[in-house]
PDB file of C-alpha atoms in Angstrom:
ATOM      1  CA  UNK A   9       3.385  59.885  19.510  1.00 85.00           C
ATOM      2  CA  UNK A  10       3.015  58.445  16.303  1.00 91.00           C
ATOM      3  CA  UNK A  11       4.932  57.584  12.628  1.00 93.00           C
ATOM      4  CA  UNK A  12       4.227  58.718   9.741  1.00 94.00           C
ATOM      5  CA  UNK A  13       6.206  57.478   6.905  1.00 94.00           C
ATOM      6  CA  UNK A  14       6.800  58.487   2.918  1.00 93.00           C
ATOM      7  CA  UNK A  15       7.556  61.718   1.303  1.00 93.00           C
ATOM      8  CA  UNK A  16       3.260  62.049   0.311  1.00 92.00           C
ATOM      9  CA  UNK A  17       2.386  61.815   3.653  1.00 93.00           C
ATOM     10  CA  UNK A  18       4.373  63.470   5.512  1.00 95.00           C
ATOM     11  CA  UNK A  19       4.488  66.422   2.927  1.00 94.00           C
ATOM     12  CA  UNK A  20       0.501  66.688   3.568  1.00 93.00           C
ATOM     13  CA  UNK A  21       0.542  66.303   6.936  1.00 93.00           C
ATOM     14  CA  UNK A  22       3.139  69.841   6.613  1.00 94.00           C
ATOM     15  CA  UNK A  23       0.938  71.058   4.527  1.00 91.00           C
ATOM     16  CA  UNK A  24      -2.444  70.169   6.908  1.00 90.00           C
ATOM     17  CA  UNK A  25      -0.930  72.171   9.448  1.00 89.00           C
ATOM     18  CA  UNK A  26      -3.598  69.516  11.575  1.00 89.00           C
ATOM     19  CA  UNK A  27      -0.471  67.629  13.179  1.00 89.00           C
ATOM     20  CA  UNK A  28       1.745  68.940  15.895  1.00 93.00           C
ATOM     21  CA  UNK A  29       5.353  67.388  14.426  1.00 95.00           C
ATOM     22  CA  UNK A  30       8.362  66.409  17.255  1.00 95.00           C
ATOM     23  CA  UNK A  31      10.857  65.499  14.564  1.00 96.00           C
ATOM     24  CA  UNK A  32      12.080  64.172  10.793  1.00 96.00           C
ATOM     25  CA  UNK A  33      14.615  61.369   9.889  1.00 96.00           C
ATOM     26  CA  UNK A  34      15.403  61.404   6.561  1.00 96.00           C
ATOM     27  CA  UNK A  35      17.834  58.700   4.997  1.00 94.00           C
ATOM     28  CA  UNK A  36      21.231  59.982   4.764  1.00 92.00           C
ATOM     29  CA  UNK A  37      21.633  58.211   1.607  1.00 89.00           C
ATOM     30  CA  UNK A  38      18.728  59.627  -0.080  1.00 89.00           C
ATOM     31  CA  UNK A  39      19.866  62.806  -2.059  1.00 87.00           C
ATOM     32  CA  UNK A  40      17.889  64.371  -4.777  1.00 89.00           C
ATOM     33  CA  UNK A  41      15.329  67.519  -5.003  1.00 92.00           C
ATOM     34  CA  UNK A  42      12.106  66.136  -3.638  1.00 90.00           C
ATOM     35  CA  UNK A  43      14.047  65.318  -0.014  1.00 91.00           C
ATOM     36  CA  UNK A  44      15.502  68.749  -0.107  1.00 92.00           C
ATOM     37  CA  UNK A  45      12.473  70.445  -1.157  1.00 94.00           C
ATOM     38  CA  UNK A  46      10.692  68.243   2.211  1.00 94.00           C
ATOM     39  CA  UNK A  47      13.356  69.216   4.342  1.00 94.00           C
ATOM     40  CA  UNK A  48      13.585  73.111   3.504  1.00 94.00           C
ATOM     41  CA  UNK A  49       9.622  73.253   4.383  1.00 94.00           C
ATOM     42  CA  UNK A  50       9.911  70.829   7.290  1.00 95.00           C
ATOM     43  CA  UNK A  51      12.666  73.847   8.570  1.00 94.00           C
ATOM     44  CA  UNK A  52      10.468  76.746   7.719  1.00 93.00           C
ATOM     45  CA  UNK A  53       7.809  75.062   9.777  1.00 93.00           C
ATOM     46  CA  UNK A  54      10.192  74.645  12.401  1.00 95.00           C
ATOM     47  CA  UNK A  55      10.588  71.111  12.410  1.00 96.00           C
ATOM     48  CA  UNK A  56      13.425  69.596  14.016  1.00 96.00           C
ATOM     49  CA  UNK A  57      14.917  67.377  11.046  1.00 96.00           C
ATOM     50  CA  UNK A  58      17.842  64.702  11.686  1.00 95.00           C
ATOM     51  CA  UNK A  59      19.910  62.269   9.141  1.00 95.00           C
ATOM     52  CA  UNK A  60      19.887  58.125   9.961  1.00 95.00           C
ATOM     53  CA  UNK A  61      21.142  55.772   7.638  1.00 95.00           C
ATOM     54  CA  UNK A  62      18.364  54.078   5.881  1.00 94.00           C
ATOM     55  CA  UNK A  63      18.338  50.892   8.058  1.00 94.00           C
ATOM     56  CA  UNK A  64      17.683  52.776  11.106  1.00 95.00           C
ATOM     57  CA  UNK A  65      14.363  54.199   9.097  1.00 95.00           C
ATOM     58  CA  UNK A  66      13.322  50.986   8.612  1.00 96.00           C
ATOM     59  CA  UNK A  67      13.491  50.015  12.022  1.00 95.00           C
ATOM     60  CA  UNK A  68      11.621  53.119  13.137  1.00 92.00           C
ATOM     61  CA  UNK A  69       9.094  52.498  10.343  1.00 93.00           C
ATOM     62  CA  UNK A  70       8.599  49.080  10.673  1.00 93.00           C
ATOM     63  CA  UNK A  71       8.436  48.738   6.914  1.00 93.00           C
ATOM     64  CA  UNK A  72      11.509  48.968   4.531  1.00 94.00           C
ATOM     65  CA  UNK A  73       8.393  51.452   2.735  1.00 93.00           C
ATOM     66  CA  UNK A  74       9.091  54.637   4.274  1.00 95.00           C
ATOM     67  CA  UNK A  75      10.871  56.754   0.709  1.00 94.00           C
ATOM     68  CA  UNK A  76      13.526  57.555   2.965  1.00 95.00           C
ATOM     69  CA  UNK A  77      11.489  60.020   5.676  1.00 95.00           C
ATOM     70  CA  UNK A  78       9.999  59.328   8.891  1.00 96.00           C
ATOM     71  CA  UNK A  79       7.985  61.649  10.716  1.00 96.00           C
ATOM     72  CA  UNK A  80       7.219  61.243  14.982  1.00 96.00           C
ATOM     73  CA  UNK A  81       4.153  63.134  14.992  1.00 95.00           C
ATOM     74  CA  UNK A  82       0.921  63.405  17.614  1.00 92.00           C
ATOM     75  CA  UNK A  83      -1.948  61.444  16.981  1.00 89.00           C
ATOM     76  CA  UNK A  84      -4.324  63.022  14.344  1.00 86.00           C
ATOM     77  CA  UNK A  85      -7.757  64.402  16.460  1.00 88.00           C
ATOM     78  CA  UNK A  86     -11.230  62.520  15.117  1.00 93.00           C
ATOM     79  CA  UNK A  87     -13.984  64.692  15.312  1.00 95.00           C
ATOM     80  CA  UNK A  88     -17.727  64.436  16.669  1.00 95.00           C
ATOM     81  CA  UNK A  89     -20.367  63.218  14.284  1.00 96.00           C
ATOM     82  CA  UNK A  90     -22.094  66.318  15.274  1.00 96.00           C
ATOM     83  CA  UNK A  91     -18.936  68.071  13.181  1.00 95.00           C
ATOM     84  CA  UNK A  92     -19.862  66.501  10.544  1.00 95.00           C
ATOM     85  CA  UNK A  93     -23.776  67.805  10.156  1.00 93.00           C
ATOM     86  CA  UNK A  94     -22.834  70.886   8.276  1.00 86.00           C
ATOM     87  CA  UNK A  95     -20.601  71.315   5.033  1.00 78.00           C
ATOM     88  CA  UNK A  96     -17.850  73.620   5.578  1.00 76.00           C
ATOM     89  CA  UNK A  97     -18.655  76.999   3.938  1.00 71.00           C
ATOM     90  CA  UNK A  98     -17.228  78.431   0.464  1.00 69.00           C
ATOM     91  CA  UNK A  99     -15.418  81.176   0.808  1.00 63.00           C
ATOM     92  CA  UNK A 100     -18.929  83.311   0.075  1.00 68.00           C
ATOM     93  CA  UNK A 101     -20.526  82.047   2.551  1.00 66.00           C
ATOM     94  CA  UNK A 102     -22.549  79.366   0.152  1.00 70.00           C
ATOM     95  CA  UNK A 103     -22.922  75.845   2.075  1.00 73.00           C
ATOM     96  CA  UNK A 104     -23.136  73.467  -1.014  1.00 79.00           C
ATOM     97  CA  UNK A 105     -25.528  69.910  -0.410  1.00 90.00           C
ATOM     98  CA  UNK A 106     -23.147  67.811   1.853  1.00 94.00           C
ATOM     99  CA  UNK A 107     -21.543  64.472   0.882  1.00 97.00           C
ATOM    100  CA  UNK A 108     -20.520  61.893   3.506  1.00 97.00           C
ATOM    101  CA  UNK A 109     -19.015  58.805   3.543  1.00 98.00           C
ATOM    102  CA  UNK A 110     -19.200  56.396   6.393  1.00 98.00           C
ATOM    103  CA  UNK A 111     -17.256  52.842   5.882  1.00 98.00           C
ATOM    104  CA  UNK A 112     -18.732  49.658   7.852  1.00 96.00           C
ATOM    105  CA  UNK A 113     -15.942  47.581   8.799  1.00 91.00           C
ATOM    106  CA  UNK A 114     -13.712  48.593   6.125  1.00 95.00           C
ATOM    107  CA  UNK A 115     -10.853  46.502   7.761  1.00 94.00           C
ATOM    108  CA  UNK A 116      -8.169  46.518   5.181  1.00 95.00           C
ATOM    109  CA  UNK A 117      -5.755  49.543   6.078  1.00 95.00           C
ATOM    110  CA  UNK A 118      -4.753  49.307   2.019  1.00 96.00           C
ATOM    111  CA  UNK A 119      -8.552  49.745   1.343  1.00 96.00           C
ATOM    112  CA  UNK A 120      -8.776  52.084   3.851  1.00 97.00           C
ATOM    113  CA  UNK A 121      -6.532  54.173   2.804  1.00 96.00           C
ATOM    114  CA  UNK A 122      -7.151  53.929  -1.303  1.00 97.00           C
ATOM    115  CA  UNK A 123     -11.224  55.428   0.064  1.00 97.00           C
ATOM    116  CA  UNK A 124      -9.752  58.310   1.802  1.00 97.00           C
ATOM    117  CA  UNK A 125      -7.783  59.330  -1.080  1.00 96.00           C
ATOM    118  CA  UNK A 126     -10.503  58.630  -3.865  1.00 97.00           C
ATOM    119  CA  UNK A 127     -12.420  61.111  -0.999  1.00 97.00           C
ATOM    120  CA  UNK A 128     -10.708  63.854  -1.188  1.00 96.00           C
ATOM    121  CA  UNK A 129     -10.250  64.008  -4.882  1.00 96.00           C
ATOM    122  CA  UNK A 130     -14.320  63.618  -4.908  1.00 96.00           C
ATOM    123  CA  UNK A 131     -14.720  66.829  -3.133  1.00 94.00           C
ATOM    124  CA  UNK A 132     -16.008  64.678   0.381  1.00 96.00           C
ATOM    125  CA  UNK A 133     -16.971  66.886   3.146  1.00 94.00           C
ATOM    126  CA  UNK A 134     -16.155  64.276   5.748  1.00 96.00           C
ATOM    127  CA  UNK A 135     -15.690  60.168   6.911  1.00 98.00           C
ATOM    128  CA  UNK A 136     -17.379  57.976   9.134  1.00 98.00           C
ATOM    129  CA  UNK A 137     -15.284  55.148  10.628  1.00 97.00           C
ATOM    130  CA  UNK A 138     -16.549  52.870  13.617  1.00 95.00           C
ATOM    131  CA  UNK A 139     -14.182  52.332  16.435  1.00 92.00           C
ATOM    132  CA  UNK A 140     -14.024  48.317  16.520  1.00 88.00           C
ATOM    133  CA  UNK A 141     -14.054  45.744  13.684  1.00 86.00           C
ATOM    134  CA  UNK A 142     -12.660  48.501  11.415  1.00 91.00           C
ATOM    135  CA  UNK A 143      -8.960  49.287  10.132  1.00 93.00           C
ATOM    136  CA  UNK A 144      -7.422  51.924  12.294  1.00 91.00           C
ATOM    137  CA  UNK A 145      -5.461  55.217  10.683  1.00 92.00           C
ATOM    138  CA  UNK A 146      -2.625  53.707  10.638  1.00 92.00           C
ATOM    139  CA  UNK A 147       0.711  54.847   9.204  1.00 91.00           C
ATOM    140  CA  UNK A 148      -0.152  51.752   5.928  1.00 93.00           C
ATOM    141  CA  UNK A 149      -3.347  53.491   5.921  1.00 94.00           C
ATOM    142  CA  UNK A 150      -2.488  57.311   5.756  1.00 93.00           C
ATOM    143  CA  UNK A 151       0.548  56.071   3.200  1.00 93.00           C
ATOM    144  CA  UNK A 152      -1.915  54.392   1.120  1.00 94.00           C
ATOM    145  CA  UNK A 153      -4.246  57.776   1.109  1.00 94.00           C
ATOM    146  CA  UNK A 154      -1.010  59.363   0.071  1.00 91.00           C
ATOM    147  CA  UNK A 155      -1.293  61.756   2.360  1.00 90.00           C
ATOM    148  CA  UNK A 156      -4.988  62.222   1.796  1.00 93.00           C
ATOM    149  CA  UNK A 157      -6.202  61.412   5.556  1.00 93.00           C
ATOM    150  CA  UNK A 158      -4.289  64.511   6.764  1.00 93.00           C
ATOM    151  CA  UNK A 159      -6.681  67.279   5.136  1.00 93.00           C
ATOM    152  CA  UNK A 160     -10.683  65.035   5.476  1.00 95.00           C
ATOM    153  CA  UNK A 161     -12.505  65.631   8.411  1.00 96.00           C
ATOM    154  CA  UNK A 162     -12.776  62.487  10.061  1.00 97.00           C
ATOM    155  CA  UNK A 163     -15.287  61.336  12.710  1.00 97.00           C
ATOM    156  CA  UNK A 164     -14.787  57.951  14.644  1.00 96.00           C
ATOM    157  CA  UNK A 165     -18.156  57.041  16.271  1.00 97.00           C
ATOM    158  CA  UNK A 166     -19.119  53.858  18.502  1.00 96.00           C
ATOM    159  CA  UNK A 167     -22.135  52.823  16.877  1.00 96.00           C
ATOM    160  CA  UNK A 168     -22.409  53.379  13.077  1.00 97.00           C
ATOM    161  CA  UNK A 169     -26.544  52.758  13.516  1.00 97.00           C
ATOM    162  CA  UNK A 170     -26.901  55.688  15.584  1.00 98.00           C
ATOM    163  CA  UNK A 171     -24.598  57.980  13.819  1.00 98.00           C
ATOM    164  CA  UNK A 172     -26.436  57.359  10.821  1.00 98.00           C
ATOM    165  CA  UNK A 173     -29.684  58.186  12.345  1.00 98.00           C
ATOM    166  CA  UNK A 174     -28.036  61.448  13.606  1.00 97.00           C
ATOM    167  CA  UNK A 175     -27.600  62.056  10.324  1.00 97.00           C
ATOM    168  CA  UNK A 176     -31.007  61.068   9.001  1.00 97.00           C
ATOM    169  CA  UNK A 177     -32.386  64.104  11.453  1.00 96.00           C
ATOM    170  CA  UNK A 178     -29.913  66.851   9.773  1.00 95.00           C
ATOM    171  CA  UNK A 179     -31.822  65.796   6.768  1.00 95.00           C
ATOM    172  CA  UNK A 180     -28.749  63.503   4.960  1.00 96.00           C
ATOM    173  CA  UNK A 181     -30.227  60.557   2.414  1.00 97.00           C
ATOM    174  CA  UNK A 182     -28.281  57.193   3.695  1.00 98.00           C
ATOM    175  CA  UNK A 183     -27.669  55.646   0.644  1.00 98.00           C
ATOM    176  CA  UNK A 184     -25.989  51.727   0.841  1.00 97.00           C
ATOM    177  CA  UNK A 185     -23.905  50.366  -1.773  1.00 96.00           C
ATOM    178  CA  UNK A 186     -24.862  46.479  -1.858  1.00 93.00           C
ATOM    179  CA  UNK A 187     -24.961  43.830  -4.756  1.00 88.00           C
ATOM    180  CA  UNK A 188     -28.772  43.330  -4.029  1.00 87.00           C
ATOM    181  CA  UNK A 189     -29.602  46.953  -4.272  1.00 92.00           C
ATOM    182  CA  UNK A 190     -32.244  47.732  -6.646  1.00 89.00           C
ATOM    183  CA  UNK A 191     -31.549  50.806  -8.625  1.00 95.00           C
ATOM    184  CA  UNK A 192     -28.154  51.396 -10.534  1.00 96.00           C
ATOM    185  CA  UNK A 193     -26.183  53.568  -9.005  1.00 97.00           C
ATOM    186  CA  UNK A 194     -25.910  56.073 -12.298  1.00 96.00           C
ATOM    187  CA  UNK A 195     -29.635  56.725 -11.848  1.00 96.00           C
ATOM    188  CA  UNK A 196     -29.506  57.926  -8.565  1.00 96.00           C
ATOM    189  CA  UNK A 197     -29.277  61.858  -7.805  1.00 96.00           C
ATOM    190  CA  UNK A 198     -26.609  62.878  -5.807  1.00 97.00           C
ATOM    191  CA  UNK A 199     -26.595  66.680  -6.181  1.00 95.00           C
ATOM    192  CA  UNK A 200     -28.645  66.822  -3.218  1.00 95.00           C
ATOM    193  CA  UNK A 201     -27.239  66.067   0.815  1.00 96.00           C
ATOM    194  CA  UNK A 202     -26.451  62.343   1.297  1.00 96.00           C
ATOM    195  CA  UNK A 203     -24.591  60.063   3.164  1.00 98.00           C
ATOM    196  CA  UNK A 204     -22.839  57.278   1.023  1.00 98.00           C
ATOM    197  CA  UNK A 205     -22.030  53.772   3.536  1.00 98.00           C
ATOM    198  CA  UNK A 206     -19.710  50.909   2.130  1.00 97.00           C
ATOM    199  CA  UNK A 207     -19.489  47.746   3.525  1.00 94.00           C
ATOM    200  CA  UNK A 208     -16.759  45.002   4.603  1.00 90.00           C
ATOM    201  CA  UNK A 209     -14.696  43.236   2.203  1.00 87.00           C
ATOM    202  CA  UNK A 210     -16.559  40.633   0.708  1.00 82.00           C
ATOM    203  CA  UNK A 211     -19.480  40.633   3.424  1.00 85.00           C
ATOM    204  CA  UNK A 212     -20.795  43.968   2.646  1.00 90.00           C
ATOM    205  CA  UNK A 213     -23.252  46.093   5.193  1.00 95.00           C
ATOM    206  CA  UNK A 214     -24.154  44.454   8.578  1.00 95.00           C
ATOM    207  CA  UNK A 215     -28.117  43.634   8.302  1.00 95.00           C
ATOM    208  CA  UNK A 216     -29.192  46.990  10.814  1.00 96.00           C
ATOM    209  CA  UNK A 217     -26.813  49.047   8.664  1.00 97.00           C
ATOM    210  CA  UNK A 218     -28.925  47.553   5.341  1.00 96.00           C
ATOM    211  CA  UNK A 219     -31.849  48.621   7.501  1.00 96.00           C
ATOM    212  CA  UNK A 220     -30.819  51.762   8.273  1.00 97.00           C
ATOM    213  CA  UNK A 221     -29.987  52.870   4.773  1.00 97.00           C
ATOM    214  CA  UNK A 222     -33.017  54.976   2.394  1.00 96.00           C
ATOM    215  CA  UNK A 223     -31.746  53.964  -1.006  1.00 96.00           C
ATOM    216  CA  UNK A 224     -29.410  50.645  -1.745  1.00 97.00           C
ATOM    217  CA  UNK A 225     -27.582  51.232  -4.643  1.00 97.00           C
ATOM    218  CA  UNK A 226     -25.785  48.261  -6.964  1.00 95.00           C
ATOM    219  CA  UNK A 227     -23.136  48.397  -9.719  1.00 95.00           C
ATOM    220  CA  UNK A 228     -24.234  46.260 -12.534  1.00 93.00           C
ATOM    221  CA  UNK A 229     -21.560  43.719 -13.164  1.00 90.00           C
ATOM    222  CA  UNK A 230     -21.115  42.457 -16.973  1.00 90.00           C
ATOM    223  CA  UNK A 231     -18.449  39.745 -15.665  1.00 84.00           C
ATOM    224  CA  UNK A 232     -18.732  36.897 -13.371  1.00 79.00           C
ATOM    225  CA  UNK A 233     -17.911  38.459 -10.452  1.00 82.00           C
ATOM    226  CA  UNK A 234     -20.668  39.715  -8.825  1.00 76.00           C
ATOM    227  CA  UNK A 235     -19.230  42.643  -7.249  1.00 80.00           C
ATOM    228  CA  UNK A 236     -15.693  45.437  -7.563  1.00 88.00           C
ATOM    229  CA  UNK A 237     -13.548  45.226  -4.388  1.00 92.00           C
ATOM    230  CA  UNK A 238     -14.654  48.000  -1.636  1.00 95.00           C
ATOM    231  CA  UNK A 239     -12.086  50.376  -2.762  1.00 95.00           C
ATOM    232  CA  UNK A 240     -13.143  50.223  -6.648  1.00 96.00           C
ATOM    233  CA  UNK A 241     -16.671  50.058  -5.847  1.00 96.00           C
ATOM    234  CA  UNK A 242     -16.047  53.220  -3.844  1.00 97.00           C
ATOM    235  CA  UNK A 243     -14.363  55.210  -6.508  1.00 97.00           C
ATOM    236  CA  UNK A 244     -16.880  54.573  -9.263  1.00 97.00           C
ATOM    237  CA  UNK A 245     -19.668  55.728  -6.849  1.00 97.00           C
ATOM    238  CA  UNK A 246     -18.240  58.427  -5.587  1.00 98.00           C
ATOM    239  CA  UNK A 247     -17.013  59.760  -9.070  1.00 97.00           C
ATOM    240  CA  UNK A 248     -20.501  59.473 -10.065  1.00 97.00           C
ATOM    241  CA  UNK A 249     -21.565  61.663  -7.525  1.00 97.00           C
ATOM    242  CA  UNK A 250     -18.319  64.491  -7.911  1.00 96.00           C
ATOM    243  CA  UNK A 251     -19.639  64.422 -11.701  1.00 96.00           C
ATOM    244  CA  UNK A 252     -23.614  64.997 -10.610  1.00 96.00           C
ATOM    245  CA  UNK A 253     -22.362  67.658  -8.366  1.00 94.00           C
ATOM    246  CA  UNK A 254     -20.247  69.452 -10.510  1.00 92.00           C
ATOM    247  CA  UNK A 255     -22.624  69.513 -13.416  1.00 93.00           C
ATOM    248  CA  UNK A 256     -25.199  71.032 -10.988  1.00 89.00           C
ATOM    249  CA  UNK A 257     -22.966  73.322 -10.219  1.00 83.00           C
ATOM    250  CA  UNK A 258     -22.381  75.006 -13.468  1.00 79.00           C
ATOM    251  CA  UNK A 259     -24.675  78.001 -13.909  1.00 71.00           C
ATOM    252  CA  UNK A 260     -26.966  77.773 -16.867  1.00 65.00           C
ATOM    253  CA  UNK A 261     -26.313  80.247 -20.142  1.00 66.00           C
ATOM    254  CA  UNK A 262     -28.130  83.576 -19.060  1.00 62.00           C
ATOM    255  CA  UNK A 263     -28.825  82.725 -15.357  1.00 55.00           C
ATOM    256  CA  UNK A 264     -26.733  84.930 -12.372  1.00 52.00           C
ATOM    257  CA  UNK A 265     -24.355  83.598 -10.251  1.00 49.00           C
ATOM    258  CA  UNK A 266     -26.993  83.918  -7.493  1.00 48.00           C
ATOM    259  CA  UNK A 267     -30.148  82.756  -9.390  1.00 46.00           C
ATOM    260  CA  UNK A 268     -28.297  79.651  -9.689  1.00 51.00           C
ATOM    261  CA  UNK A 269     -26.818  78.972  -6.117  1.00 49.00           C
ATOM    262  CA  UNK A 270     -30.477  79.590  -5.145  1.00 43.00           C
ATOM    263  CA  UNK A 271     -32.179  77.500  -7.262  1.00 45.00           C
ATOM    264  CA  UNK A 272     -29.572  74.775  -5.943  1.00 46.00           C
ATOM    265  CA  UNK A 273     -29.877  75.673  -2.771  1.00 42.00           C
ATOM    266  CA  UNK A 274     -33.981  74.951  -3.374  1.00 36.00           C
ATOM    267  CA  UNK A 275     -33.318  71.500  -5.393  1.00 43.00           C
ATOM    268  CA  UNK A 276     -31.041  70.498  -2.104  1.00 39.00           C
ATOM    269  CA  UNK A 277     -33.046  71.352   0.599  1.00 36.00           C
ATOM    270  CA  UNK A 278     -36.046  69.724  -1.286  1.00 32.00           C
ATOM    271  CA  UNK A 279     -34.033  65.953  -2.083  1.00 31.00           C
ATOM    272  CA  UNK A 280     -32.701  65.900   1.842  1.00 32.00           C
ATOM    273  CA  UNK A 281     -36.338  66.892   3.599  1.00 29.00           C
TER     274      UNK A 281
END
C-alpha cells in the first residue's frame, strides 16, 4: 500500500476512480467545509474514514505537509508504451493529433510533480518516465501535481531510446527541448502528433536521447541565464503547443464541423508521416 497525502490529492485520486482506497485519517482538529465536503465523498465512495490527532498524520505522512488527510491507497498502475500510441477518442469518435511528453531523468519529485500538473492543464494525452535515474511518483510528487498524476496516463519504460523509437514508428515527431537547439520553440508546429522530451536538471538530454530526437527546440533567453528550470521550461513549451492546438481546432467562419475535423485530420496525418 501506499500514502497519499493533502486534500488536492487525495480529492483527485476520489475523483480518478484509478485507485483502489483501504482507508482516510483526517486530523481531528481540522474542522471546516473543505474536510467535510472530502469526507462526505470519501463515504459515498465507500471509503472507510477514521479521526487521529494531527501528530499521528504526520507520522503516517512523514511530512508535517499532509492539510490534515492521509489516504492508504494501492499503488497507481503505469501503463505500456504501446498504451500510449493512440490518443484517447472524443466522445464522437474524432482522435485529435496526439501530444506526449516523456521526461529524461527528471529527478526532482517537486519538478516532477509541477510537469504533471502543467500536463494535464495542457490537454497531454500521456507521460513517459524511465524507471532508474528518474524521480519516482511519490506521495511529494503526486502532492506537488496537486492531484494531477491521478487522471494522466502514465507509462514507465526501461529504456527511454527505444520507447522513443516505438514512437517514431506510430508516426510521433520527437521533438527535444535543449539550450543548443536551433529553432525557437514559437516557430515550431505543434498541431500535428509529437512527442515533447525534457531533460535533467541542469544537464539536459543524455547524448542518444539528443540523437534520437527530429527537431531540438530552444527558448531564447534575454537574461544571463542561459536556460528556465525544467519545470518552467516545460510549461512555456507546452502552453505553446495547448495554444497551437486549440487555435487549430477552431472551425473557420463558413466551414462544417466535419469539413474542419477533416481537413485537420489531413494537416495531422501529413506533419507525423
Amino acid at each position: 500500500m501506499e500514502i497519499l497525502y493533502g486534500v488536492h490529492p487525495v480529492e483527485e485520486a476520489l475523483r480518478a476512480g484509478r485507485r483502489r482506497f483501504d482507508h482516510v485519517v483526517v486530523a481531528r482538529e481540522r474542522q471546516d467545509a473543505r474536510l467535510e465536503k472530502l469526507v462526505s465523498e470519501c463515504r459515498q465512495a465507500g471509503v472507510r474514514v477514521r479521526q487521529e490527532s494531527r501528530e499521528q498524520l504526520t507520522q503516517f505522512a512523514g511530512t508535517a505537509a499532509h492539510q490534515g488527510v492521509v489516504a492508504v491507497v494501492r499503488p497507481q498502475e503505469f501503463l505500456a508504451i504501446e498504451d500510449l500510441f493512440q490518443a484517447p477518442a472524443t466522445v464522437d469518435g474524432f482522435r485529435p493529433a496526439r501530444l506526449i511528453l516523456a521526461l529524461d531523468g527528471v529527478e526532482d519529485p517537486q519538478n516532477l510533480g509541477a510537469l504533471l500538473r502543467v500536463a494535464d492543464g495542457a490537454g497531454v494525452d500521456g507521460i513517459v518516465l524511465t524507471e532508474r535515474r528518474s524521480a519516482p511518483l511519490s506521495p511529494v510528487a503526486v502532492k506537488a501535481s496537486a492531484g494531477a498524476a491521478e487522471h494522466l496516463r502514465i507509462a514507465r519504460v526501461v529504456n527511454l531510446v527505444r520507447a522513443l523509437e516505438d514512437l517514431k514508428k506510430q508516426n510521433l515527431w520527437i521533438i527535444g527541448l535543449d539550450e543548443r537547439g536551433a529553432t525557437d520553440y514559437d516557430q515550431f508546429d505543434f498541431t500535428g502528433d509529437c512527442v515533447l522530451v525534457l531533460g535533467r536538471e541542469g544537464a539536459g538530454l543524455h547524448d542518444l536521447v539528443r540523437k534520437t530526437c527530429d527537431h531540438l527546440l530552444r527558448i531564447p533567453m534575454a537574461g544571463g541565464v542561459s536556460s528556465l528550470n525544467v519545470s518552467a521550461a516545460g510549461a512555456v513549451v507546452l502552453y505553446e503547443a495547448f495554444r497551437q492546438r486549440r487555435a487549430a481546432a477552431e472551425p473557420r467562419p463558413g466551414a462544417s464541423v466535419k469539413a474542419a475535423a477533416a481537413s485537420k485530420a489531413l494537416k495531422q496525418k501529413g506533419l507525423g508521416s
